[in-house]
CSV table of C-alpha atoms in Angstrom, one decimal:
chain,number,residue,atom,x,y,z
W,15,MET,CA,91.8,119.7,135.1
W,16,LYS,CA,95.4,118.8,134.3
W,17,TYR,CA,96.7,117.0,131.2
W,18,ASN,CA,99.4,117.1,128.6
W,19,PHE,CA,99.7,115.8,125.1
W,20,LEU,CA,102.2,115.6,122.2
W,21,LEU,CA,101.5,114.8,118.6
W,22,LYS,CA,104.6,115.2,116.5
W,23,THR,CA,103.6,113.7,113.2
W,24,LYS,CA,102.6,115.7,110.1
W,25,VAL,CA,99.8,113.7,108.5
W,26,ILE,CA,98.8,114.0,104.8
W,27,PHE,CA,95.7,112.1,104.1
W,28,GLY,CA,94.0,111.3,100.8
W,29,THR,CA,94.1,109.5,97.5
W,30,ARG,CA,97.6,109.8,95.8
W,31,CYS,CA,98.7,112.1,98.6
W,32,MET,CA,102.3,111.1,98.4
W,33,ALA,CA,102.7,111.9,94.7
W,34,GLU,CA,100.9,115.2,95.3
W,35,ASN,CA,103.3,116.1,98.2
W,36,LYS,CA,106.5,114.4,97.0
W,37,SER,CA,108.6,117.5,97.7
W,38,GLU,CA,108.1,116.9,101.4
W,39,LEU,CA,110.6,114.0,101.3
W,40,LYS,CA,113.4,116.3,100.2
W,41,LYS,CA,113.3,117.9,103.7
W,42,PHE,CA,114.8,114.8,105.3
W,43,GLY,CA,117.9,114.2,103.2
W,44,ASN,CA,119.3,112.6,100.0
W,45,ARG,CA,119.2,108.9,100.9
W,46,ALA,CA,116.5,106.8,102.4
W,47,LEU,CA,116.2,103.2,103.7
W,48,ILE,CA,112.8,101.7,102.9
W,49,VAL,CA,111.8,99.3,105.7
W,50,THR,CA,109.0,96.9,104.7
W,51,GLY,CA,108.0,93.2,104.7
W,52,LYS,CA,108.1,90.7,101.9
W,53,THR,CA,104.6,91.2,100.6
W,54,SER,CA,102.3,94.1,101.7
W,55,GLY,CA,104.5,96.9,100.3
W,56,LYS,CA,104.6,95.3,96.9
W,57,GLN,CA,101.0,94.0,96.7
W,58,SER,CA,99.5,97.3,97.8
W,59,GLY,CA,101.5,99.4,95.3
W,60,ALA,CA,102.9,101.5,98.0
W,61,LEU,CA,106.5,100.3,97.5
W,62,ASP,CA,106.4,101.1,93.7
W,63,ASP,CA,104.8,104.5,94.3
W,64,THR,CA,107.5,105.3,96.9
W,65,ILE,CA,110.4,104.3,94.7
W,66,GLU,CA,108.9,106.4,91.8
W,67,VAL,CA,108.6,109.5,94.0
W,68,LEU,CA,112.2,109.0,95.4
W,69,LYS,CA,113.6,108.8,91.9
W,70,ASP,CA,111.6,111.8,90.8
W,71,GLN,CA,113.0,113.8,93.7
W,72,GLY,CA,116.6,112.6,93.2
W,73,ILE,CA,116.7,110.7,96.5
W,74,GLY,CA,118.8,107.6,96.6
W,75,TYR,CA,117.4,104.6,98.4
W,76,ALA,CA,118.0,101.0,99.6
W,77,VAL,CA,115.3,98.5,100.6
W,78,PHE,CA,115.2,96.4,103.7
W,79,ASP,CA,112.3,94.0,103.0
W,80,LYS,CA,113.0,91.4,105.7
W,81,VAL,CA,110.6,92.7,108.5
W,82,LEU,CA,108.9,89.7,110.1
W,83,ASN,CA,105.2,89.6,110.9
W,84,ASN,CA,106.2,90.1,114.5
W,85,PRO,CA,109.6,91.7,114.4
W,86,THR,CA,112.2,90.6,116.8
W,87,LEU,CA,115.2,92.4,118.3
W,88,GLU,CA,117.5,90.5,115.9
W,89,ASN,CA,115.3,91.5,113.0
W,90,VAL,CA,115.3,95.2,113.7
W,91,PHE,CA,119.1,95.1,114.5
W,92,ASP,CA,119.7,93.9,111.0
W,93,GLY,CA,117.7,96.7,109.6
W,94,GLY,CA,119.5,99.3,111.7
W,95,GLN,CA,122.9,97.9,110.5
W,96,MET,CA,121.7,98.3,106.9
W,97,ALA,CA,120.6,101.8,107.5
W,98,ALA,CA,124.1,102.7,108.9
W,99,GLU,CA,125.9,100.8,106.1
W,100,THR,CA,123.9,102.6,103.4
W,101,LYS,CA,124.3,106.0,105.1
W,102,ALA,CA,120.6,106.6,105.1
W,103,ASP,CA,119.5,110.1,106.1
W,104,PHE,CA,116.0,108.9,106.9
W,105,ILE,CA,113.8,105.9,107.1
W,106,ILE,CA,110.6,105.1,105.2
W,107,GLY,CA,108.4,102.5,106.8
W,108,ILE,CA,105.8,100.8,104.5
W,109,GLY,CA,103.3,98.2,105.6
W,110,GLY,CA,101.2,97.3,108.6
W,111,GLY,CA,102.1,97.6,112.2
W,112,SER,CA,105.1,95.4,112.0
W,113,PRO,CA,107.1,97.4,109.4
W,114,LEU,CA,106.0,100.7,110.9
W,115,ASP,CA,107.1,99.6,114.4
W,116,ALA,CA,110.3,98.1,113.0
W,117,SER,CA,111.1,101.3,111.2
W,118,LYS,CA,111.3,103.2,114.6
W,119,ALA,CA,113.7,100.6,116.0
W,120,VAL,CA,115.8,100.7,112.8
W,121,ALA,CA,115.9,104.5,112.9
W,122,ALA,CA,117.2,104.3,116.5
W,123,ILE,CA,119.8,101.6,116.0
W,124,ALA,CA,121.1,103.2,112.8
W,125,VAL,CA,122.7,106.1,114.7
W,126,ASN,CA,123.3,104.6,118.1
W,127,ASN,CA,126.0,102.1,119.1
W,128,ILE,CA,123.7,100.1,121.4
W,129,LYS,CA,122.6,96.5,121.9
W,130,PRO,CA,119.0,95.9,120.7
W,131,LEU,CA,117.9,95.2,124.2
W,132,ASP,CA,119.0,98.7,125.2
W,133,LEU,CA,116.1,100.1,123.2
W,134,PHE,CA,113.8,99.3,126.1
W,135,ASN,CA,115.7,101.8,128.3
W,136,ASN,CA,114.1,104.5,126.2
W,137,VAL,CA,117.2,106.6,126.4
W,138,LEU,CA,119.1,107.1,123.2
W,139,PRO,CA,122.4,109.0,123.1
W,140,ASN,CA,121.7,110.1,119.5
W,141,LYS,CA,118.4,111.2,118.1
W,142,PRO,CA,116.9,108.5,115.7
W,143,LEU,CA,116.8,109.2,112.0
W,144,PRO,CA,113.6,110.8,110.8
W,145,ILE,CA,110.8,108.3,110.0
W,146,VAL,CA,108.2,108.6,107.2
W,147,ALA,CA,105.3,106.2,107.7
W,148,ILE,CA,103.1,104.8,104.9
W,149,PRO,CA,100.5,102.4,106.3
W,150,THR,CA,99.1,99.6,104.1
W,151,THR,CA,96.6,98.4,106.8
W,152,ALA,CA,94.0,100.3,108.8
W,153,GLY,CA,94.6,99.0,112.3
W,154,THR,CA,97.7,99.9,114.3
W,155,GLY,CA,97.8,103.7,113.9
W,156,SER,CA,101.6,103.3,114.4
W,157,GLU,CA,102.1,106.1,111.9
W,158,VAL,CA,101.1,108.6,114.6
W,159,THR,CA,102.6,107.0,117.7
W,160,ALA,CA,106.1,106.9,119.1
W,161,VAL,CA,105.7,103.3,120.2
W,162,SER,CA,107.5,100.4,118.7
W,163,ILE,CA,106.4,96.9,119.7
W,164,ILE,CA,109.0,94.2,119.4
W,165,THR,CA,108.9,90.5,120.1
W,166,ARG,CA,111.0,89.5,123.1
W,167,HIS,CA,111.8,85.7,122.9
W,168,ASP,CA,113.7,86.0,126.2
W,169,LEU,CA,110.4,87.0,127.9
W,170,GLN,CA,108.0,85.1,125.6
W,171,THR,CA,106.0,88.1,124.9
W,172,LYS,CA,106.0,91.5,123.1
W,173,MET,CA,107.2,94.7,124.7
W,174,SER,CA,107.3,98.3,123.6
W,175,PHE,CA,109.8,101.1,123.6
W,176,GLY,CA,109.5,104.7,122.3
W,177,ASN,CA,110.0,108.3,123.3
W,178,GLU,CA,109.1,111.6,121.7
W,179,ASP,CA,112.0,111.2,119.2
W,180,THR,CA,110.5,108.0,117.7
W,181,PHE,CA,107.3,109.6,116.4
W,182,PRO,CA,107.3,109.5,112.6
W,183,VAL,CA,107.9,113.0,111.3
W,184,LEU,CA,105.5,112.5,108.4
W,185,ALA,CA,102.8,110.0,107.4
W,186,PHE,CA,101.1,109.5,104.1
W,187,LEU,CA,97.7,107.9,104.5
W,188,ASP,CA,96.3,106.7,101.2
W,189,ALA,CA,93.4,104.2,101.4
W,190,ARG,CA,94.4,102.7,98.0
W,191,TYR,CA,97.2,100.9,99.8
W,192,THR,CA,94.7,99.1,102.0
W,193,GLU,CA,92.6,97.7,99.1
W,194,SER,CA,94.9,94.7,98.7
W,195,MET,CA,94.1,93.5,102.2
W,196,PRO,CA,92.0,90.3,102.3
W,197,TYR,CA,88.6,90.4,104.1
W,198,GLU,CA,89.9,88.7,107.2
W,199,VAL,CA,92.9,91.0,107.5
W,200,THR,CA,90.6,94.0,107.0
W,201,VAL,CA,88.4,92.9,109.9
W,202,ASN,CA,91.3,92.0,112.2
W,203,THR,CA,93.1,95.3,111.7
W,204,ALA,CA,89.8,97.3,112.1
W,205,VAL,CA,89.2,95.5,115.4
W,206,ASP,CA,92.8,96.3,116.4
W,207,ALA,CA,92.0,100.0,115.8
W,208,LEU,CA,88.8,99.7,117.8
W,209,SER,CA,90.7,98.2,120.7
W,210,HIS,CA,93.1,101.2,120.7
W,211,ALA,CA,90.2,103.6,120.9
W,212,VAL,CA,88.3,101.7,123.5
W,213,GLU,CA,91.3,100.9,125.7
W,214,GLY,CA,92.5,104.5,125.5
W,215,TYR,CA,89.0,105.8,126.3
W,216,LEU,CA,88.7,103.6,129.3
W,217,SER,CA,92.2,103.9,130.5
W,218,ASN,CA,92.8,105.5,134.0
W,219,VAL,CA,95.2,107.9,132.3
W,220,SER,CA,92.8,109.1,129.6
W,221,THR,CA,92.5,112.9,129.1
W,222,PRO,CA,89.9,115.2,127.6
W,223,VAL,CA,92.1,115.4,124.5
W,224,SER,CA,92.6,111.7,124.1
W,225,ASP,CA,88.9,111.1,124.6
W,226,VAL,CA,88.1,113.4,121.6
W,227,PHE,CA,90.2,111.1,119.4
W,228,ALA,CA,88.8,107.9,120.9
W,229,VAL,CA,85.2,108.9,120.6
W,230,GLU,CA,85.5,109.8,117.0
W,231,SER,CA,87.4,106.6,116.2
W,232,ILE,CA,84.7,104.4,117.9
W,233,ARG,CA,81.9,106.3,116.1
W,234,LEU,CA,83.6,105.6,112.7
W,235,PHE,CA,83.9,101.9,113.5
W,236,GLY,CA,80.2,102.0,114.2
W,237,ASP,CA,79.6,103.6,110.8
W,238,CYS,CA,81.6,100.8,109.2
W,239,LEU,CA,80.3,97.9,111.2
W,240,SER,CA,77.5,96.7,108.8
W,241,ALA,CA,80.0,96.8,105.9
W,242,LEU,CA,82.5,94.7,107.9
W,243,LEU,CA,79.8,92.2,108.9
W,244,GLU,CA,78.4,91.9,105.4
W,245,ASN,CA,81.8,92.0,103.6
W,246,ARG,CA,80.8,94.9,101.3
W,247,ILE,CA,83.8,97.1,101.9
W,248,ASP,CA,84.1,99.9,99.3
W,249,TYR,CA,86.7,102.6,98.9
W,250,ALA,CA,84.7,105.1,101.0
W,251,THR,CA,84.6,102.5,103.8
W,252,ARG,CA,88.3,101.9,103.5
W,253,GLU,CA,89.0,105.6,103.9
W,254,LYS,CA,86.8,105.7,107.0
W,255,LEU,CA,88.7,102.7,108.5
W,256,LEU,CA,92.1,104.3,107.7
W,257,HIS,CA,90.9,107.6,109.4
W,258,MET,CA,89.6,105.6,112.3
W,259,SER,CA,92.9,103.7,112.7
W,260,MET,CA,94.8,107.0,112.7
W,261,LEU,CA,92.5,108.4,115.4
W,262,GLY,CA,93.0,105.2,117.5
W,263,GLY,CA,96.7,105.7,117.2
W,264,MET,CA,96.4,109.3,118.3
W,265,THR,CA,94.5,108.0,121.3
W,266,VAL,CA,97.1,105.5,122.5
W,267,ALA,CA,99.9,107.9,121.7
W,268,GLN,CA,98.6,109.7,124.7
W,269,THR,CA,97.3,106.9,126.9
W,270,GLY,CA,98.9,103.7,126.0
W,271,THR,CA,96.9,100.5,126.0
W,272,THR,CA,95.5,98.3,128.9
W,273,ILE,CA,94.9,94.7,129.7
W,274,VAL,CA,93.4,93.7,126.3
W,275,HIS,CA,96.8,94.2,124.6
W,276,GLY,CA,98.7,92.6,127.5
W,277,MET,CA,96.6,89.4,127.2
W,278,GLY,CA,96.5,89.5,123.4
W,279,TYR,CA,100.3,89.4,123.1
W,280,SER,CA,100.3,85.9,124.4
W,281,LEU,CA,97.7,84.7,121.9
W,282,THR,CA,99.9,86.0,119.2
W,283,TYR,CA,103.2,84.7,120.6
W,284,PHE,CA,102.1,81.2,121.6
W,285,LYS,CA,99.1,80.6,119.2
W,286,ASP,CA,100.0,82.7,116.2
W,287,ILE,CA,96.7,84.5,116.4
W,288,PRO,CA,96.8,87.9,114.5
W,289,HIS,CA,97.2,90.8,116.9
W,290,GLY,CA,93.9,92.5,116.2
W,291,LYS,CA,91.9,89.3,116.4
W,292,ALA,CA,93.6,88.4,119.7
W,293,ASN,CA,92.5,91.8,121.1
W,294,GLY,CA,89.0,91.4,119.8
W,295,LEU,CA,88.5,88.0,121.5
W,296,PHE,CA,88.9,89.6,124.9
W,297,MET,CA,86.9,92.8,124.4
W,298,ARG,CA,83.5,91.7,125.6
W,299,GLU,CA,84.7,90.3,128.9
W,300,TYR,CA,87.1,93.3,129.3
W,301,LEU,CA,84.1,95.7,129.0
W,302,LYS,CA,82.1,93.6,131.5
W,303,PHE,CA,85.1,93.5,134.0
W,304,ASN,CA,85.5,97.3,134.0
W,305,TYR,CA,81.8,98.2,133.7
W,306,ASP,CA,81.2,99.2,137.3
W,307,VAL,CA,84.2,101.6,137.3
W,308,VAL,CA,83.6,103.2,133.9
W,309,LYS,CA,79.9,102.7,133.4
W,310,GLU,CA,79.1,106.0,131.7
W,311,LYS,CA,82.0,105.7,129.2
W,312,THR,CA,81.1,102.1,128.5
W,313,GLU,CA,77.5,103.0,127.8
W,314,ASN,CA,78.7,105.8,125.5
W,315,ILE,CA,80.9,103.2,123.5
W,316,LEU,CA,77.8,101.1,123.0
W,317,ARG,CA,75.7,104.2,121.8
W,318,LEU,CA,78.5,105.1,119.4
W,319,LEU,CA,78.5,101.6,118.0
W,320,LYS,CA,74.7,101.5,117.9
W,321,LEU,CA,74.6,98.4,120.1
W,322,LYS,CA,72.2,98.0,123.0
W,323,ASP,CA,74.4,96.2,125.5
W,324,ILE,CA,77.7,94.5,126.1
W,325,ASP,CA,76.3,91.1,125.1
W,326,GLU,CA,75.2,92.4,121.7
W,327,PHE,CA,78.7,93.8,121.4
W,328,GLY,CA,80.0,90.3,122.1
W,329,ARG,CA,77.8,88.7,119.5
W,330,VAL,CA,79.1,91.2,116.9
W,331,MET,CA,82.7,90.3,117.8
W,332,ASP,CA,81.8,86.6,117.5
W,333,LYS,CA,80.5,87.2,114.0
W,334,LEU,CA,83.6,89.1,113.0
W,335,LEU,CA,86.2,86.8,114.8
W,336,VAL,CA,86.2,83.0,115.1
W,337,ASN,CA,88.3,81.4,117.9
W,338,ASP,CA,89.5,78.2,116.4
W,339,LYS,CA,92.3,77.5,118.9
W,340,GLN,CA,92.3,75.2,122.0
W,341,PHE,CA,93.3,76.5,125.4
W,342,ASN,CA,93.7,75.2,129.0
W,343,GLU,CA,93.9,76.8,132.4
W,344,GLU,CA,97.6,76.3,132.8
W,345,GLU,CA,98.1,78.3,129.6
W,346,PHE,CA,95.9,81.1,131.0
W,347,LYS,CA,98.0,81.2,134.2
W,348,LEU,CA,101.1,81.7,132.1
W,349,TYR,CA,99.5,84.3,129.9
W,350,ALA,CA,98.1,86.2,133.0
W,351,SER,CA,101.6,86.3,134.6
W,352,LEU,CA,103.1,87.7,131.4
W,353,ALA,CA,100.3,90.3,131.0
W,354,MET,CA,100.8,91.5,134.6
W,355,LYS,CA,104.4,92.3,133.7
W,356,GLN,CA,103.3,94.8,131.1
W,357,LYS,CA,103.1,98.5,132.0
W,358,SER,CA,99.6,98.5,130.4
W,359,ALA,CA,98.2,96.5,133.3
W,360,LYS,CA,98.6,99.5,135.6
W,361,LYS,CA,96.6,101.7,133.2
W,362,ASN,CA,93.4,99.6,133.3
W,363,ALA,CA,90.4,101.4,134.7
W,364,LYS,CA,89.9,98.8,137.4
W,365,SER,CA,92.9,97.3,139.2
W,366,VAL,CA,93.6,93.7,138.2
W,367,THR,CA,95.2,90.6,139.6
W,368,ASP,CA,96.5,87.4,137.9
W,369,ALA,CA,93.3,85.7,138.9
W,370,ASP,CA,91.2,88.4,137.3
W,371,LEU,CA,93.0,87.9,134.0
W,372,VAL,CA,92.7,84.1,134.1
W,373,GLU,CA,88.9,84.5,134.6
W,374,ILE,CA,88.6,87.0,131.7
W,375,MET,CA,90.5,84.6,129.5
W,376,LYS,CA,88.3,81.6,130.6
W,377,ARG,CA,85.1,83.5,129.9
W,378,SER,CA,86.5,84.8,126.5
W,379,LEU,CA,88.1,81.6,125.1
W,380,LEU,CA,86.4,78.6,126.7
W,381,GLN,CA,82.7,79.4,126.1
């Protein structure tokens, strides 16, 4: 047995956890740049709470609230420039996966005289600024990963960068900040978290440690499944979903993702399908494709979800997610070629070809 793992983020979880631990922020300096989008930070109350805590601690701040739903290299470069201009000592990312991912790129660009494209070399002359992460969705787990996913228009897809220095140093997880999510966003982000746990669990680089995180994350999704299906999501359920999302993030922090994400990126880039929903549309056929190689683990996933077989899993996904887009085989060929360029394709339990991915897409999206 051989494995290694690294988790560098201090997590503080619970209602009003930031206010109760506000002195933690003083460890990182006297001036912060808050990185967020236009709406989620404000609507959730997280932005106001953060500003209140910063003022209480005598920490100066500026706000970069221009993060796009799928941040681009140009977008994060602008944030990095603002961090440098305002002489920020640390970055606070507030929001869903996009602002949290963007905050890692901003932290790197702020102190490195590099072109945005150079981020993907994963070699930074200067250590990025410290990052504090405050999620307002329960899906990406980005608060506990080093990975930043950025849209690459030059490649017509998303790609990731990150190393051990881009892990957030601190994360405040307060389920109150997820209460403003509409039902559809709650479902999509929960499915995103499930895809992290499942892909990490079935990855060919999974370890005994990553499996512990993955199994508990999948189990929690199973506990929340009836509430998601029936749209009766109370605060206790939101706490479970946030905890599940964090565990899914801890899983992929060790393993990375597989072909589900590789295929899903194209649905987001070309069809504007939300990331978690895009992943979920492929998961039934993904499980079927890999079944003969990871049968025991797949059966365990179904037990944890309290589902009898993969087809029942597919019916559940169909109830949670509705595919309302049109596709053709030429599009699938393009999407498959793009997915095969992702590092994640090599981590799939079963080796894949372009033709395999086209078939998975056809079975997932044309039936």
